[in-house]
Amino acid sequence: MRFPTPLLALVLTALPLHSADDYKLGPDSQVQSVPKGEVRQARFEASTIFPGTTRDYFVYVPKQYDGNKPACLMVFFDGGGIFGANGAFRVPVVLDNLIARKDMPVTIAVGINPGTVAPSEPGAKARSNRSFEYDSLGDANARFVIDELLPVALKGLNVTTDPAGRAIGGNSSGAIAAFTVAWERPDAFRKVVSHIGSYTNIRGGYVYPGLIRKTKPAKPLRVFLQDGSNDLDNLHGNWPLANQDMAAALKFAGYDYTFVFGDGGHSGKHGGAIFPDTLRWLWRDWPKE
């Protein structure tokens, strides 16, 4: 499906007792006969914002990149899964296909895993720092991404400083993390992709609809939201209601946004199935090469 240009594209379905979650990947998510980009993997261990953490990160450089012109940028949280060849999103494959067809600009993508903290005792497991980094409000994660990791990950690459040419996205807690980075730093990112976003009371994220409504002027963000009627409902809150509240707030405040609401659960199946069209919508008015 292609999302319409108007601000709201709300796809409503019947509400089954159980999640259908039967979304399938289309041809844009399959390997095609197009130029293939390169994926580099490295490890980052030098954070002072999240001290003691280590994490892997991934950098996709499209074949069409030549360094003479700044490329656009997309950053994804939970990068290992988002970049995975057999996952729901398959970022390198989708970007290969869409860049080759000029459905989106030449774009470098960075996938960032959440940090882990080494165990303090022999035989113990490492501790994940994911919820602290992703679900917390404030600018800590934005400072980590912008000031610490990206200068290392993008070293030697020519990437635009125009915030309209820089997008950030993720799933679940990674989605609210992406929104928080753009909310805190619209000077660095103005496009957001949010799948099954955790705008609930894990670490206070339920406040965003109220903040969106009351913050004047509206921040210069373009926001894509996706969720499903069978997403989570637990002690932290109700994900479908929270995402509908986000969409209503964005509409009220006059944001450039789209909300796609299906019948899926807390998975990447729906978001992955529509991911190519998500990117077309996100980059719809970027100047063509």
mmCIF file of C-alpha atoms in Angstrom:
data_model
loop_
_atom_site.group_PDB
_atom_site.id
_atom_site.type_symbol
_atom_site.label_atom_id
_atom_site.label_comp_id
_atom_site.label_asym_id
_atom_site.label_seq_id
_atom_site.Cartn_x
_atom_site.Cartn_y
_atom_site.Cartn_z
ATOM 1 C CA MET A 1 0.000 0.000 0.000
ATOM 2 C CA ARG A 2 1.092 3.585 -0.596
ATOM 3 C CA PHE A 3 0.198 6.067 2.099
ATOM 4 C CA PRO A 4 -1.636 9.174 0.912
ATOM 5 C CA THR A 5 0.018 12.551 1.184
ATOM 6 C CA PRO A 6 -2.598 14.033 3.603
ATOM 7 C CA LEU A 7 -1.650 14.117 7.227
ATOM 8 C CA LEU A 8 -3.714 11.135 8.389
ATOM 9 C CA ALA A 9 -3.858 7.645 6.913
ATOM 10 C CA LEU A 10 -5.696 5.587 9.529
ATOM 11 C CA VAL A 11 -6.219 1.976 8.522
ATOM 12 C CA LEU A 12 -8.941 0.436 10.690
ATOM 13 C CA THR A 13 -9.743 -3.261 10.714
ATOM 14 C CA ALA A 14 -12.096 -5.516 12.618
ATOM 15 C CA LEU A 15 -10.884 -6.297 16.107
ATOM 16 C CA PRO A 16 -10.386 -10.069 16.358
ATOM 17 C CA LEU A 17 -10.147 -11.912 19.646
ATOM 18 C CA HIS A 18 -6.559 -12.785 18.807
ATOM 19 C CA SER A 19 -3.979 -11.060 16.691
ATOM 20 C CA ALA A 20 -4.098 -11.895 13.032
ATOM 21 C CA ASP A 21 -0.512 -10.698 12.625
ATOM 22 C CA ASP A 22 -0.546 -12.265 9.173
ATOM 23 C CA TYR A 23 1.328 -9.470 7.412
ATOM 24 C CA LYS A 24 3.703 -10.587 4.676
ATOM 25 C CA LEU A 25 6.830 -8.990 3.273
ATOM 26 C CA GLY A 26 6.504 -7.688 -0.263
ATOM 27 C CA PRO A 27 9.005 -7.636 -3.136
ATOM 28 C CA ASP A 28 10.679 -4.442 -1.902
ATOM 29 C CA SER A 29 11.850 -6.427 1.144
ATOM 30 C CA GLN A 30 13.384 -9.187 -0.987
ATOM 31 C CA VAL A 31 16.801 -9.188 -2.635
ATOM 32 C CA GLN A 32 16.509 -7.779 -6.175
ATOM 33 C CA SER A 33 18.873 -7.253 -9.083
ATOM 34 C CA VAL A 34 19.961 -3.788 -7.962
ATOM 35 C CA PRO A 35 23.291 -2.364 -6.731
ATOM 36 C CA LYS A 36 24.099 -3.675 -3.257
ATOM 37 C CA GLY A 37 25.349 -1.488 -0.448
ATOM 38 C CA GLU A 38 27.994 -2.409 2.103
ATOM 39 C CA VAL A 39 27.298 -3.126 5.785
ATOM 40 C CA ARG A 40 30.075 -2.555 8.310
ATOM 41 C CA GLN A 41 29.938 -3.712 11.919
ATOM 42 C CA ALA A 42 31.923 -2.360 14.846
ATOM 43 C CA ARG A 43 31.826 -2.092 18.618
ATOM 44 C CA PHE A 44 31.516 1.064 20.704
ATOM 45 C CA GLU A 45 32.904 0.999 24.240
ATOM 46 C CA ALA A 46 33.775 4.616 25.043
ATOM 47 C CA SER A 47 30.537 6.181 26.306
ATOM 48 C CA THR A 48 30.734 8.695 29.140
ATOM 49 C CA ILE A 49 26.973 9.304 29.001
ATOM 50 C CA PHE A 50 26.206 5.620 29.606
ATOM 51 C CA PRO A 51 29.447 4.652 31.379
ATOM 52 C CA GLY A 52 30.420 1.011 31.489
ATOM 53 C CA THR A 53 28.289 0.050 28.489
ATOM 54 C CA THR A 54 29.407 -1.642 25.301
ATOM 55 C CA ARG A 55 27.400 -2.203 22.146
ATOM 56 C CA ASP A 56 27.666 -3.210 18.524
ATOM 57 C CA TYR A 57 26.637 -0.846 15.763
ATOM 58 C CA PHE A 58 26.161 -1.276 12.019
ATOM 59 C CA VAL A 59 26.695 1.144 9.146
ATOM 60 C CA TYR A 60 25.033 0.668 5.758
ATOM 61 C CA VAL A 61 26.651 2.574 2.884
ATOM 62 C CA PRO A 62 24.700 2.405 -0.396
ATOM 63 C CA LYS A 63 26.472 1.580 -3.629
ATOM 64 C CA GLN A 64 25.392 4.943 -5.062
ATOM 65 C CA TYR A 65 27.278 6.894 -2.387
ATOM 66 C CA ASP A 66 30.445 8.499 -3.780
ATOM 67 C CA GLY A 67 31.328 11.047 -1.092
ATOM 68 C CA ASN A 68 31.074 14.074 -3.355
ATOM 69 C CA LYS A 69 27.559 14.942 -2.224
ATOM 70 C CA PRO A 70 26.236 14.635 1.337
ATOM 71 C CA ALA A 71 24.081 11.552 1.831
ATOM 72 C CA CYS A 72 20.936 11.538 3.912
ATOM 73 C CA LEU A 73 20.989 9.645 7.209
ATOM 74 C CA MET A 74 18.755 7.141 8.964
ATOM 75 C CA VAL A 75 19.448 5.856 12.478
ATOM 76 C CA PHE A 76 17.720 2.775 13.888
ATOM 77 C CA PHE A 77 17.667 1.543 17.469
ATOM 78 C CA ASP A 78 17.975 -2.225 18.109
ATOM 79 C CA GLY A 79 20.185 -2.160 15.027
ATOM 80 C CA GLY A 80 21.128 -5.843 14.923
ATOM 81 C CA GLY A 81 17.522 -6.946 14.542
ATOM 82 C CA ILE A 82 16.525 -4.094 12.226
ATOM 83 C CA PHE A 83 19.467 -4.806 9.908
ATOM 84 C CA GLY A 84 19.048 -8.603 10.040
ATOM 85 C CA ALA A 85 18.832 -10.371 6.684
ATOM 86 C CA ASN A 86 15.974 -12.593 7.842
ATOM 87 C CA GLY A 87 14.150 -10.142 10.098
ATOM 88 C CA ALA A 88 11.018 -8.096 9.582
ATOM 89 C CA PHE A 89 12.718 -4.903 8.365
ATOM 90 C CA ARG A 90 15.874 -5.902 6.452
ATOM 91 C CA VAL A 91 17.120 -2.336 6.217
ATOM 92 C CA PRO A 92 20.008 -2.987 3.784
ATOM 93 C CA VAL A 93 17.755 -4.873 1.342
ATOM 94 C CA VAL A 94 14.924 -2.325 1.450
ATOM 95 C CA LEU A 95 17.298 0.615 1.077
ATOM 96 C CA ASP A 96 19.095 -1.096 -1.810
ATOM 97 C CA ASN A 97 15.776 -1.446 -3.636
ATOM 98 C CA LEU A 98 14.299 1.965 -2.887
ATOM 99 C CA ILE A 99 17.491 3.932 -3.542
ATOM 100 C CA ALA A 100 17.970 2.133 -6.864
ATOM 101 C CA ARG A 101 14.427 3.133 -7.908
ATOM 102 C CA LYS A 102 14.895 6.686 -6.616
ATOM 103 C CA ASP A 103 11.988 6.192 -4.236
ATOM 104 C CA MET A 104 14.214 7.676 -1.534
ATOM 105 C CA PRO A 105 17.490 9.593 -1.567
ATOM 106 C CA VAL A 106 20.966 8.111 -1.268
ATOM 107 C CA THR A 107 20.986 7.380 2.453
ATOM 108 C CA ILE A 108 23.537 6.039 4.911
ATOM 109 C CA ALA A 109 21.942 4.039 7.722
ATOM 110 C CA VAL A 110 23.300 3.392 11.209
ATOM 111 C CA GLY A 111 21.876 0.637 13.385
ATOM 112 C CA ILE A 112 22.648 0.921 17.105
ATOM 113 C CA ASN A 113 22.264 -1.891 19.597
ATOM 114 C CA PRO A 114 21.365 -1.075 23.214
ATOM 115 C CA GLY A 115 24.223 -1.051 25.650
ATOM 116 C CA THR A 116 25.126 -3.893 27.966
ATOM 117 C CA VAL A 117 27.066 -3.733 31.214
ATOM 118 C CA ALA A 118 29.597 -6.459 31.940
ATOM 119 C CA PRO A 119 28.845 -8.686 34.977
ATOM 120 C CA SER A 120 30.579 -7.803 38.194
ATOM 121 C CA GLU A 121 31.020 -11.419 39.275
ATOM 122 C CA PRO A 122 32.367 -14.462 37.419
ATOM 123 C CA GLY A 123 29.624 -16.540 35.822
ATOM 124 C CA ALA A 124 26.991 -13.787 36.057
ATOM 125 C CA LYS A 125 25.172 -12.465 33.005
ATOM 126 C CA ALA A 126 25.706 -9.071 31.428
ATOM 127 C CA ARG A 127 23.032 -6.499 32.275
ATOM 128 C CA SER A 128 21.039 -4.875 29.494
ATOM 129 C CA ASN A 129 20.844 -1.090 29.598
ATOM 130 C CA ARG A 130 18.081 -0.993 26.980
ATOM 131 C CA SER A 131 15.139 0.251 29.026
ATOM 132 C CA PHE A 132 17.183 2.928 30.773
ATOM 133 C CA GLU A 133 18.525 4.235 27.457
ATOM 134 C CA TYR A 134 15.349 3.871 25.390
ATOM 135 C CA ASP A 135 12.375 4.425 27.717
ATOM 136 C CA SER A 136 13.782 7.337 29.716
ATOM 137 C CA LEU A 137 12.755 10.865 28.833
ATOM 138 C CA GLY A 138 15.275 13.671 28.582
ATOM 139 C CA ASP A 139 18.288 14.259 26.371
ATOM 140 C CA ALA A 140 20.761 11.602 27.543
ATOM 141 C CA ASN A 141 20.186 9.202 24.650
ATOM 142 C CA ALA A 142 20.142 12.074 22.158
ATOM 143 C CA ARG A 143 23.515 13.263 23.450
ATOM 144 C CA PHE A 144 24.864 9.721 23.273
ATOM 145 C CA VAL A 145 23.767 9.233 19.660
ATOM 146 C CA ILE A 146 24.666 12.685 18.359
ATOM 147 C CA ASP A 147 27.780 13.523 20.358
ATOM 148 C CA GLU A 148 29.362 10.143 21.030
ATOM 149 C CA LEU A 149 28.394 7.369 18.617
ATOM 150 C CA LEU A 150 27.658 9.067 15.292
ATOM 151 C CA PRO A 151 30.998 10.920 15.065
ATOM 152 C CA VAL A 152 32.698 7.515 15.303
ATOM 153 C CA ALA A 153 30.270 5.573 13.113
ATOM 154 C CA LEU A 154 30.220 8.216 10.365
ATOM 155 C CA LYS A 155 33.940 9.012 10.350
ATOM 156 C CA GLY A 156 35.092 9.576 6.781
ATOM 157 C CA LEU A 157 31.532 9.667 5.413
ATOM 158 C CA ASN A 158 29.859 12.753 3.953
ATOM 159 C CA VAL A 159 26.458 13.006 5.644
ATOM 160 C CA THR A 160 24.093 15.966 5.482
ATOM 161 C CA THR A 161 23.794 18.305 8.440
ATOM 162 C CA ASP A 162 20.310 19.342 7.266
ATOM 163 C CA PRO A 163 17.993 17.901 9.953
ATOM 164 C CA ALA A 164 15.254 17.411 7.345
ATOM 165 C CA GLY A 165 17.590 14.912 5.671
ATOM 166 C CA ARG A 166 18.106 12.928 8.868
ATOM 167 C CA ALA A 167 15.638 10.328 10.180
ATOM 168 C CA ILE A 168 15.543 8.119 13.259
ATOM 169 C CA GLY A 169 13.381 5.115 14.061
ATOM 170 C CA GLY A 170 12.778 1.983 16.051
ATOM 171 C CA ASN A 171 10.315 -0.548 17.463
ATOM 172 C CA SER A 172 8.630 -0.625 20.872
ATOM 173 C CA SER A 173 11.018 1.004 23.366
ATOM 174 C CA GLY A 174 13.254 1.772 20.376
ATOM 175 C CA ALA A 175 10.360 3.752 18.883
ATOM 176 C CA ILE A 176 9.877 6.017 21.888
ATOM 177 C CA ALA A 177 13.673 6.350 21.992
ATOM 178 C CA ALA A 178 13.634 7.603 18.404
ATOM 179 C CA PHE A 179 10.829 10.049 19.121
ATOM 180 C CA THR A 180 12.637 11.317 22.215
ATOM 181 C CA VAL A 181 15.847 11.980 20.286
ATOM 182 C CA ALA A 182 13.984 13.989 17.637
ATOM 183 C CA TRP A 183 11.835 15.747 20.263
ATOM 184 C CA GLU A 184 14.920 16.803 22.209
ATOM 185 C CA ARG A 185 17.074 17.575 19.170
ATOM 186 C CA PRO A 186 15.035 18.654 16.115
ATOM 187 C CA ASP A 187 18.189 20.470 15.042
ATOM 188 C CA ALA A 188 19.666 17.026 14.335
ATOM 189 C CA PHE A 189 16.679 14.822 13.330
ATOM 190 C CA ARG A 190 13.309 15.842 11.915
ATOM 191 C CA LYS A 191 11.952 12.536 10.608
ATOM 192 C CA VAL A 192 10.724 9.780 12.960
ATOM 193 C CA VAL A 193 9.634 6.181 12.277
ATOM 194 C CA SER A 194 7.768 4.667 15.237
ATOM 195 C CA HIS A 195 6.548 1.055 15.202
ATOM 196 C CA ILE A 196 4.523 -0.338 18.151
ATOM 197 C CA GLY A 197 5.852 2.567 20.206
ATOM 198 C CA SER A 198 5.962 2.244 23.999
ATOM 199 C CA TYR A 199 4.311 5.570 24.873
ATOM 200 C CA THR A 200 3.265 4.091 28.186
ATOM 201 C CA ASN A 201 4.374 4.325 31.807
ATOM 202 C CA ILE A 202 7.572 2.272 31.660
ATOM 203 C CA ARG A 203 9.666 5.341 32.481
ATOM 204 C CA GLY A 204 7.163 8.143 32.008
ATOM 205 C CA GLY A 205 6.593 8.083 28.241
ATOM 206 C CA TYR A 206 2.830 8.446 28.660
ATOM 207 C CA VAL A 207 3.318 12.213 29.039
ATOM 208 C CA TYR A 208 4.122 12.784 25.361
ATOM 209 C CA PRO A 209 0.566 13.357 24.064
ATOM 210 C CA GLY A 210 0.099 16.135 26.613
ATOM 211 C CA LEU A 211 3.492 17.634 25.820
ATOM 212 C CA ILE A 212 2.768 17.551 22.095
ATOM 213 C CA ARG A 213 -0.532 19.372 22.601
ATOM 214 C CA LYS A 214 0.924 22.049 24.886
ATOM 215 C CA THR A 215 4.279 22.723 23.222
ATOM 216 C CA LYS A 216 4.071 25.875 21.111
ATOM 217 C CA PRO A 217 5.147 26.326 18.470
ATOM 218 C CA ALA A 218 4.972 22.752 17.240
ATOM 219 C CA LYS A 219 8.351 21.151 16.674
ATOM 220 C CA PRO A 220 9.360 20.750 12.991
ATOM 221 C CA LEU A 221 8.984 16.954 12.938
ATOM 222 C CA ARG A 222 7.511 14.484 10.451
ATOM 223 C CA VAL A 223 6.278 11.413 12.331
ATOM 224 C CA PHE A 224 5.209 7.981 11.094
ATOM 225 C CA LEU A 225 3.286 5.907 13.655
ATOM 226 C CA GLN A 226 2.255 2.243 13.372
ATOM 227 C CA ASP A 227 0.501 0.026 15.870
ATOM 228 C CA GLY A 228 -2.030 -2.815 16.067
ATOM 229 C CA SER A 229 -5.257 -3.420 17.955
ATOM 230 C CA ASN A 230 -3.731 -6.516 19.584
ATOM 231 C CA ASP A 231 -0.617 -4.819 20.916
ATOM 232 C CA LEU A 232 0.265 -5.029 24.616
ATOM 233 C CA ASP A 233 -2.033 -4.239 27.531
ATOM 234 C CA ASN A 234 -0.203 -4.644 30.834
ATOM 235 C CA LEU A 235 0.822 -2.905 34.059
ATOM 236 C CA HIS A 236 2.663 -0.217 32.080
ATOM 237 C CA GLY A 237 -0.370 0.725 30.003
ATOM 238 C CA ASN A 238 -2.267 -0.060 26.813
ATOM 239 C CA TRP A 239 -0.135 0.266 23.665
ATOM 240 C CA PRO A 240 -2.989 0.642 21.124
ATOM 241 C CA LEU A 241 -4.626 3.405 23.191
ATOM 242 C CA ALA A 242 -1.291 5.124 23.790
ATOM 243 C CA ASN A 243 -0.472 5.201 20.081
ATOM 244 C CA GLN A 244 -3.947 6.464 19.211
ATOM 245 C CA ASP A 245 -3.473 9.173 21.828
ATOM 246 C CA MET A 246 -0.153 10.097 20.195
ATOM 247 C CA ALA A 247 -1.807 10.301 16.782
ATOM 248 C CA ALA A 248 -4.625 12.462 18.129
ATOM 249 C CA ALA A 249 -2.140 14.800 19.790
ATOM 250 C CA LEU A 250 -0.052 15.115 16.621
ATOM 251 C CA LYS A 251 -3.205 15.922 14.650
ATOM 252 C CA PHE A 252 -4.353 18.482 17.216
ATOM 253 C CA ALA A 253 -0.974 20.227 17.201
ATOM 254 C CA GLY A 254 -0.738 20.310 13.402
ATOM 255 C CA TYR A 255 2.174 17.949 12.874
ATOM 256 C CA ASP A 256 3.077 16.301 9.579
ATOM 257 C CA TYR A 257 2.262 12.704 10.511
ATOM 258 C CA THR A 258 0.614 9.460 9.432
ATOM 259 C CA PHE A 259 -0.818 6.739 11.661
ATOM 260 C CA VAL A 260 -1.326 3.218 10.324
ATOM 261 C CA PHE A 261 -3.354 1.065 12.711
ATOM 262 C CA GLY A 262 -3.789 -2.624 11.971
ATOM 263 C CA ASP A 263 -4.691 -5.755 13.912
ATOM 264 C CA GLY A 264 -1.207 -6.959 14.793
ATOM 265 C CA GLY A 265 0.366 -7.615 18.167
ATOM 266 C CA HIS A 266 3.660 -6.550 19.685
ATOM 267 C CA SER A 267 5.859 -7.627 16.802
ATOM 268 C CA GLY A 268 7.565 -6.211 13.742
ATOM 269 C CA LYS A 269 5.391 -8.100 11.238
ATOM 270 C CA HIS A 270 3.065 -5.253 10.339
ATOM 271 C CA GLY A 271 5.753 -2.573 10.482
ATOM 272 C CA GLY A 272 8.078 -4.683 8.351
ATOM 273 C CA ALA A 273 5.406 -5.391 5.756
ATOM 274 C CA ILE A 274 4.739 -1.680 5.225
ATOM 275 C CA PHE A 275 8.324 -0.515 5.795
ATOM 276 C CA PRO A 276 9.091 0.259 2.118
ATOM 277 C CA ASP A 277 5.952 2.404 1.834
ATOM 278 C CA THR A 278 6.793 4.003 5.164
ATOM 279 C CA LEU A 279 10.091 5.186 3.693
ATOM 280 C CA ARG A 280 8.395 6.427 0.526
ATOM 281 C CA TRP A 281 6.036 8.504 2.648
ATOM 282 C CA LEU A 282 8.837 9.740 4.875
ATOM 283 C CA TRP A 283 11.007 10.926 1.966
ATOM 284 C CA ARG A 284 8.150 11.831 -0.393
ATOM 285 C CA ASP A 285 9.201 15.439 -1.064
ATOM 286 C CA TRP A 286 12.975 15.125 -0.827
ATOM 287 C CA PRO A 287 14.581 16.573 -3.981
ATOM 288 C CA LYS A 288 15.137 13.946 -6.651
ATOM 289 C CA GLU A 289 18.628 13.288 -7.928
#
